[in-house]
Amino acid sequence: AIVYIEGFDHYPTGDGVTTKVHEVEDYEVGSESFTIEPADRFGNQGKMMNLHNGWFQITNQEHWVTYDRCHVGFAIKWHPDWYVTNRFVCFMNGANTHQLTLERNVTTGLVLLRRGWDSTILQTSTEALNTDTWYWIEVYAYINASNGACEMRVDGTSTGWIDYGSGGGGNTVASSNAVQLGGIRWRGDDNRVGYRYCWIDDLVVQDDNLSNTWLGDSRVTTLFPRTDTATINFSTYPNTGDDNAKFVNQEGFQGPSEDDYYVHTTTAGDEDLYNFDTIDNADTIHAVSLSYRARKTNTAPRTIQSTVSANSQTGATKALTLDYLTYNDVFEYQKPTATTVDW
């Protein structure tokens, strides 16, 4: 199943993000310093992340605890004057120890698959990744001492890239506690000296054995609530008479608005539904990720739940805390039936 989607479009442009950039119940996303810049993919639409100083990481200590494999897709481009070898994506266990690492050699452009961080080279590609070029990379990683595997495709092509362990399995374990796939880390380099950075965009993570599910070049589009529907039960703060949607629209935010403006209710079962921008009907929608930020003001237990009106899908019930958290639900595409509607 698709469990995480990120396009970076809702982050403010510029530097300064040095700690967690996204708090969710199941996922912790953190980074060393990076820059959000206008994207130059898909006709310069949206934003992208410049990994100029370290890493961007998705850590899931709850949802992935029983998983030992995943499938990720992402876009990446290296600066034209990049001059160091780059370990650009790493798969880690629950103890945050690198198990498998994919590395681009600065001299040849070839991709090396390593066990751990910088130890045994398991396989080397015969094709090369160039600088100043966007690539869509998909990687299937399986962490196992005897049947582990890793397959990497570039722009939909497998020939010449990484295909380790598919003929009978291999050792992809670098340390103990390896049965838990605890995180995925994308790296730039350790410091911003010269041109030691790359750009990443449009991340999609699948959490289980989907080695045959290759999405192909994908774009993550961020939409924001625009107007109210007929289902509006929450009150607004401050009470200005505007659509409730305006109080939860975080487009271009410089950090969540927290208590400056919000919607609220004290009645169990109340629901707000909002209209979003439309997407070209020709696009194939693989999934929708819904993110929302909330807290409670009562010490008694309180919960919140997200809803996608098409096909009446609901997310997991989330327990609220007295502090703000950002929650996230992913709804995979369901083909419409005679009694349902499309996204």
Coordinates of C-alpha atoms in Angstrom, one line a residue, residues 91-332:
F91 CA 17.4 2.1 4.0
M92 CA 17.8 1.8 7.8
N93 CA 16.6 -0.5 10.6
G94 CA 14.7 0.5 13.8
A95 CA 17.9 1.4 15.5
N96 CA 18.6 4.0 12.7
T97 CA 21.5 1.9 11.4
H98 CA 22.1 1.8 7.6
Q99 CA 21.3 -1.6 6.0
L100 CA 21.4 -0.8 2.3
T101 CA 22.8 2.2 0.6
L102 CA 22.7 3.4 -3.1
E103 CA 25.7 5.5 -4.1
R104 CA 26.5 7.5 -7.2
N105 CA 30.2 7.5 -8.0
V106 CA 31.4 11.0 -8.9
T107 CA 33.9 9.9 -11.5
T108 CA 31.9 7.4 -13.5
G109 CA 28.3 8.2 -12.6
L110 CA 27.7 4.5 -12.0
V111 CA 25.5 3.4 -9.1
L112 CA 26.9 1.2 -6.3
L113 CA 24.7 -0.9 -4.0
R114 CA 26.4 -1.3 -0.6
R115 CA 25.6 -3.3 2.4
G116 CA 25.4 -0.9 5.3
W117 CA 26.8 2.6 4.8
D118 CA 30.2 2.3 3.3
S119 CA 31.0 -1.5 3.5
T120 CA 30.7 -4.3 1.0
I121 CA 29.8 -3.4 -2.5
L122 CA 27.0 -5.8 -3.5
Q123 CA 26.5 -4.7 -7.1
T124 CA 27.5 -1.9 -9.6
S125 CA 25.3 -0.6 -12.4
T126 CA 26.5 -0.6 -16.0
E127 CA 24.5 2.6 -16.8
A128 CA 25.5 6.0 -15.4
L129 CA 23.6 8.9 -13.8
N130 CA 24.6 12.3 -15.1
T131 CA 24.6 15.7 -13.4
D132 CA 22.1 18.4 -14.3
T133 CA 19.5 15.9 -15.3
W134 CA 16.2 14.9 -13.6
Y135 CA 15.8 11.2 -13.1
W136 CA 12.8 9.3 -11.8
I137 CA 14.2 6.5 -9.6
E138 CA 12.3 3.7 -8.1
V139 CA 13.8 1.2 -5.6
Y140 CA 12.6 -2.0 -4.1
A141 CA 14.5 -2.9 -1.0
Y142 CA 14.1 -6.1 1.1
I143 CA 16.2 -6.4 4.3
N144 CA 17.0 -10.1 5.0
A145 CA 20.2 -12.1 5.9
S146 CA 19.6 -14.8 3.3
N147 CA 16.8 -13.7 0.9
G148 CA 17.3 -10.0 0.8
A149 CA 17.0 -8.1 -2.5
C150 CA 17.3 -4.7 -4.1
E151 CA 16.1 -3.6 -7.5
M152 CA 16.5 -0.1 -8.9
R153 CA 14.9 1.3 -12.1
V154 CA 15.6 4.7 -13.7
D155 CA 13.0 6.4 -15.8
G156 CA 11.1 3.1 -16.0
T157 CA 14.1 1.1 -17.3
S158 CA 15.7 -1.8 -15.4
T159 CA 18.4 -2.8 -17.9
G160 CA 21.8 -1.7 -16.7
W161 CA 20.8 -0.7 -13.2
I162 CA 20.7 -2.6 -9.9
D163 CA 19.1 -6.0 -9.6
Y164 CA 20.5 -7.8 -6.6
G165 CA 19.1 -10.9 -5.1
S166 CA 16.3 -11.5 -7.5
G167 CA 17.8 -14.8 -8.6
G168 CA 17.6 -16.4 -5.2
G169 CA 18.3 -13.8 -2.6
G170 CA 21.3 -12.3 -0.9
N171 CA 22.5 -10.8 2.4
T172 CA 21.3 -7.3 2.8
V173 CA 21.7 -7.2 6.6
A174 CA 24.4 -4.9 8.0
S175 CA 23.6 -5.2 11.7
S176 CA 21.2 -6.7 14.3
N177 CA 17.6 -5.6 14.5
A178 CA 17.4 -5.7 10.8
V179 CA 14.0 -7.3 10.4
Q180 CA 12.5 -3.9 11.1
L181 CA 12.7 -1.3 8.3
G182 CA 12.7 1.8 10.4
G183 CA 13.5 4.6 8.0
I184 CA 14.5 5.9 4.6
R185 CA 17.0 8.7 4.2
W186 CA 17.9 10.8 1.2
R187 CA 21.2 12.6 1.4
G188 CA 22.9 15.6 -0.1
D189 CA 26.3 15.9 1.5
D190 CA 27.8 16.7 4.9
N191 CA 28.4 20.4 4.3
R192 CA 27.6 23.2 1.9
V193 CA 31.1 23.6 0.3
G194 CA 31.2 24.4 -3.4
Y195 CA 28.6 22.4 -5.2
R196 CA 27.9 19.4 -3.0
Y197 CA 24.2 19.3 -3.3
C198 CA 21.3 17.7 -5.2
W199 CA 17.6 18.3 -5.6
I200 CA 14.8 15.8 -4.7
D201 CA 11.1 16.0 -5.4
D202 CA 7.9 13.9 -5.5
L203 CA 8.5 11.1 -3.0
V204 CA 6.2 8.1 -2.9
V205 CA 6.6 5.2 -0.4
Q206 CA 5.0 1.8 -0.5
D207 CA 5.3 -0.3 2.6
D208 CA 5.1 -3.9 1.6
N209 CA 6.1 -6.6 -0.9
L210 CA 5.2 -4.7 -4.1
S211 CA 8.2 -5.4 -6.1
N212 CA 6.1 -5.5 -9.3
T213 CA 4.4 -2.2 -8.6
W214 CA 6.4 0.3 -10.6
L215 CA 4.5 3.6 -10.8
G216 CA 6.6 5.3 -13.4
D217 CA 7.5 9.0 -13.4
S218 CA 5.0 10.7 -11.0
R219 CA 4.2 14.1 -9.7
V220 CA 2.9 14.9 -6.2
T221 CA 0.5 17.8 -6.5
T222 CA -0.5 19.8 -3.4
L223 CA -4.1 21.1 -3.2
F224 CA -5.6 23.3 -0.5
P225 CA -9.2 23.8 0.8
R226 CA -10.8 26.5 -1.2
T227 CA -14.5 26.7 -0.4
D228 CA -17.1 25.1 1.9
T229 CA -19.4 22.3 0.9
A230 CA -23.0 21.9 2.3
T231 CA -21.5 19.9 5.2
I232 CA -20.1 22.5 7.6
N233 CA -20.6 22.0 11.4
F234 CA -17.5 23.5 13.0
S235 CA -17.2 27.1 14.2
T236 CA -14.4 29.5 13.2
Y237 CA -12.0 31.6 15.3
P238 CA -12.0 34.4 14.8
N239 CA -15.7 34.5 13.8
T240 CA -15.6 36.6 10.6
G241 CA -18.3 35.0 8.5
D242 CA -15.8 33.7 5.9
D243 CA -15.8 30.1 4.6
N244 CA -14.5 27.6 7.1
A245 CA -12.1 26.4 4.4
K246 CA -10.1 29.7 4.7
F247 CA -9.3 28.9 8.3
V248 CA -7.7 25.6 7.5
N249 CA -5.9 26.6 4.2
Q250 CA -2.2 26.6 4.9
E251 CA -1.0 27.6 1.4
G252 CA 2.4 29.3 1.6
F253 CA 2.5 29.1 5.4
Q254 CA 5.6 30.2 7.2
G255 CA 4.8 27.5 9.8
P256 CA 1.3 26.5 10.9
S257 CA -0.9 29.3 12.2
E258 CA -1.6 27.4 15.4
D259 CA -4.1 29.5 17.5
D260 CA -4.2 32.5 15.3
Y261 CA -7.1 31.1 13.2
Y262 CA -8.8 27.7 13.2
V263 CA -12.1 25.8 13.2
H264 CA -13.4 24.1 16.4
T265 CA -16.2 22.2 17.9
T266 CA -17.3 20.6 21.2
T267 CA -19.9 18.3 19.6
A268 CA -19.0 14.7 18.9
G269 CA -19.6 13.6 15.3
D270 CA -19.4 17.2 13.8
E271 CA -17.9 17.2 10.3
D272 CA -16.5 19.8 7.9
L273 CA -16.1 19.0 4.3
Y274 CA -14.2 21.3 1.9
N275 CA -13.9 21.7 -1.8
F276 CA -10.4 21.5 -3.3
D277 CA -9.0 22.6 -6.7
T278 CA -9.6 20.2 -9.6
I279 CA -6.9 18.2 -11.4
D280 CA -6.8 17.4 -15.1
N281 CA -9.1 14.4 -15.6
A282 CA -6.4 12.9 -17.9
D283 CA -4.1 12.4 -14.9
T284 CA -3.8 9.0 -13.3
I285 CA -4.3 9.4 -9.5
H286 CA -2.6 6.7 -7.6
A287 CA -3.5 8.0 -4.1
V288 CA -4.5 11.0 -2.1
S289 CA -2.6 12.0 1.1
L290 CA -4.6 14.2 3.5
S291 CA -2.7 16.2 6.2
Y292 CA -4.2 18.2 9.0
R293 CA -3.0 19.8 12.2
A294 CA -5.0 19.8 15.4
R295 CA -5.0 19.7 19.1
K296 CA -7.6 19.5 22.0
T297 CA -8.2 21.9 24.9
N298 CA -9.9 19.4 27.2
T299 CA -7.9 17.0 29.3
A300 CA -10.5 14.2 28.6
P301 CA -9.9 11.9 25.7
R302 CA -10.7 13.4 22.3
T303 CA -10.3 12.0 18.8
I304 CA -10.3 13.3 15.2
Q305 CA -10.8 11.5 11.9
S306 CA -10.3 12.5 8.2
T307 CA -12.8 11.8 5.4
V308 CA -12.6 11.7 1.6
S309 CA -16.1 12.2 0.4
A310 CA -15.6 10.3 -2.9
N311 CA -16.3 6.6 -2.1
S312 CA -16.8 7.6 1.6
Q313 CA -13.3 6.7 2.7
T314 CA -12.3 7.6 6.2
G315 CA -8.9 7.6 7.9
A316 CA -7.9 6.0 11.1
T317 CA -9.2 7.6 14.3
K318 CA -6.5 9.8 15.8
A319 CA -6.1 10.6 19.5
L320 CA -5.6 14.3 20.1
T321 CA -3.2 15.8 22.5
L322 CA -3.0 19.2 24.2
D323 CA -0.1 20.1 21.9
Y324 CA -0.5 20.5 18.1
L325 CA 0.4 17.6 15.9
T326 CA 0.1 17.1 12.2
Y327 CA -1.7 14.0 11.2
N328 CA -1.7 12.2 7.9
D329 CA -3.9 9.7 6.1
V330 CA -3.2 8.1 2.7
F331 CA -6.2 6.9 0.6
E332 CA -5.3 4.7 -2.4

